Amino acid sequence: MEFHKTLDCSTCSMASPVFCFLNHQEVAKIDDNRIEVSFNPGDTIMKSGTPKTHVMSFYQGLAKVTLEGKDGKNFILDFIRPQTFFSGPGFFFDNKHYLTITAVEPCKVCLIDMDIFFQMMKDNFEMAFAFMENSNKFIMNLIHKMESLLIKHHHGRVAESLLYLSGVIYQSNPFNMSISRKDLSDLTALPKESVSRILQEFKNEGIINMKDNTVHILKEDSLMQISQNG
Amino acid sequence: MEFHKTLDCSTCSMASPVFCFLNHQEVAKIDDNRIEVSFNPGDTIMKSGTPKTHVMSFYQGLAKVTLEGKDGKNFILDFIRPQTFFSGPGFFFDNKHYLTITAVEPCKVCLIDMDIFFQMMKDNFEMAFAFMENSNKFIMNLIHKMESLLIKHHHGRVAESLLYLSGVIYQSNPFNMSISRKDLSDLTALPKESVSRILQEFKNEGIINMKDNTVHILKEDSLMQISQNG
DNA sequence: AATTTAAATTGATAAATGTCAATCTAAATT
DNA sequence: AATTTAGATTGACATTTATCAATTTAAATT
């Protein structure tokens, strides 16, 4: 971890849309009340159950947002890429974390004092509204995720995840999957054995190719169909 | 439906906590820009996909919040009882409904013009914050629901639902279940046949009693244990 | 490079689960 | 009250799915 700052809010191009309605004074105040933190893969960025003191601007790397269930079962609700603003549902409520965020690739974030951010929303309704929009998008993600998990069968879930990883998270087609099979298992809410099997099936059917964590989607149409109907 | 008003905001005791920070002027403004609507069981209060023009204060009856999936599969995310404020995740985003709300028992609601409510949040940050707290509670409900559905087996889900209906929704122990088996099926994300079977099992094991839609929980401890471990 | 550790794959099996069809019950309509 | 309709229950079956154990592969450590 580094405690000196390498960025300047006034020139930062990595800020989330939540911050785009601030005037110079407000930007300066954010700058004075933030800390930059780096995380290595596997590091916990936010831990469910702990007190919530900051909101987060995620500006580098890849992280996973996890719901910790019982018996050590975890569910990945989403992956985070820059630029993302994250406060979490405990904000305004009991100021605790309800989700765990873990670095998958090396990450850099700015942590902004929650009270400062809170006060700023009082004076700047545009930021407050941008914050609310951000919350609502999070809700819609959750709803979509829920729908997928409830409706789709195993093959469909894996197909959807591969398309999501390639299209949204890694944004390339032969993509190097930096997440583990366990992560894929937590993302699809499937036992890791099932994930292995299904990936193997996709490979045998010529839908994808796999080698050394590099996945190549060969028949995107087939995957989309499996994702829809499976 | 009745188009004349029977209530007065300034003396209304059925308002959600979201409205508790308003001054006289603001209360009057809400009063001028709301309509009272009654719904019969089965009526659609809000329909997914339609434009969103109002926020809702739910002050009488029982309704279900449904996520419409593919192939006519529906999932009940929650039931609504007074007093509940509901805006929905489309607010601030594309102003469409993403969830469907349907009356289960006769319902009465106030629909408040969305733009008026929006403007009022600009001037009254306390209401805006109460609104945000409401949103975050909704998120936490969703997360809890998701966890249950992902972790628990069929018996556990039915057990949890019975406890929820008795404890939260109907607030009595021998309770008259105004929701249908199909609703119970949509709530637990289980085929209705499975719901029937499991209820019957619970009955045979002396955990509950059932007659004419009246359900009596006899062994709450057993149900709680099944809900936890099942 | 050798050894150890962890992760991923594969196979076999038992259990859970969804679907179809048929029966039964209750409610609604005439 | 008789008829119709919708909803709920039950049974049987095929399929899906989770779990355990064993093997293989890859990564990390010495």
mmCIF file of C-alpha atoms in Angstrom, chain B residues 6-20 34 36 56-61 80-86 108-110 112:
data_model
loop_
_atom_site.group_PDB
_atom_site.id
_atom_site.type_symbol
_atom_site.label_atom_id
_atom_site.label_comp_id
_atom_site.label_asym_id
_atom_site.label_seq_id
_atom_site.Cartn_x
_atom_site.Cartn_y
_atom_site.Cartn_z
ATOM 1 C CA THR B 6 -61.021 10.747 0.849
ATOM 2 C CA LEU B 7 -57.785 11.531 2.616
ATOM 3 C CA ASP B 8 -55.859 14.643 3.535
ATOM 4 C CA CYS B 9 -52.047 14.506 3.583
ATOM 5 C CA SER B 10 -51.818 16.865 6.537
ATOM 6 C CA THR B 11 -53.722 14.461 8.767
ATOM 7 C CA CYS B 12 -52.826 11.185 7.113
ATOM 8 C CA SER B 13 -51.418 8.562 9.425
ATOM 9 C CA MET B 14 -50.706 6.077 6.654
ATOM 10 C CA ALA B 15 -47.794 7.883 5.040
ATOM 11 C CA SER B 16 -44.441 6.194 4.657
ATOM 12 C CA PRO B 17 -41.400 7.444 6.626
ATOM 13 C CA VAL B 18 -40.146 8.915 3.372
ATOM 14 C CA PHE B 19 -42.598 11.770 3.852
ATOM 15 C CA CYS B 20 -41.926 12.557 7.487
ATOM 16 C CA ARG B 34 -51.601 13.018 -5.835
ATOM 17 C CA GLU B 36 -56.075 8.062 -4.707
ATOM 18 C CA MET B 56 -46.515 5.289 -4.922
ATOM 19 C CA SER B 57 -47.567 5.464 -1.317
ATOM 20 C CA PHE B 58 -49.234 2.161 -0.477
ATOM 21 C CA TYR B 59 -51.638 2.609 2.421
ATOM 22 C CA GLN B 60 -54.128 -0.260 2.372
ATOM 23 C CA GLY B 61 -54.303 -3.919 1.395
ATOM 24 C CA ILE B 80 -46.231 -5.010 0.145
ATOM 25 C CA ARG B 81 -48.182 -3.938 3.184
ATOM 26 C CA PRO B 82 -48.902 -0.418 4.440
ATOM 27 C CA GLN B 83 -47.106 1.825 4.884
ATOM 28 C CA THR B 84 -44.813 1.408 1.970
ATOM 29 C CA PHE B 85 -43.212 3.865 -0.368
ATOM 30 C CA PHE B 86 -42.369 2.447 -3.776
ATOM 31 C CA LYS B 108 -55.564 1.601 -1.848
ATOM 32 C CA VAL B 109 -52.665 3.715 -2.926
ATOM 33 C CA CYS B 110 -51.737 7.324 -3.525
ATOM 34 C CA ILE B 112 -47.772 11.097 -6.598
#
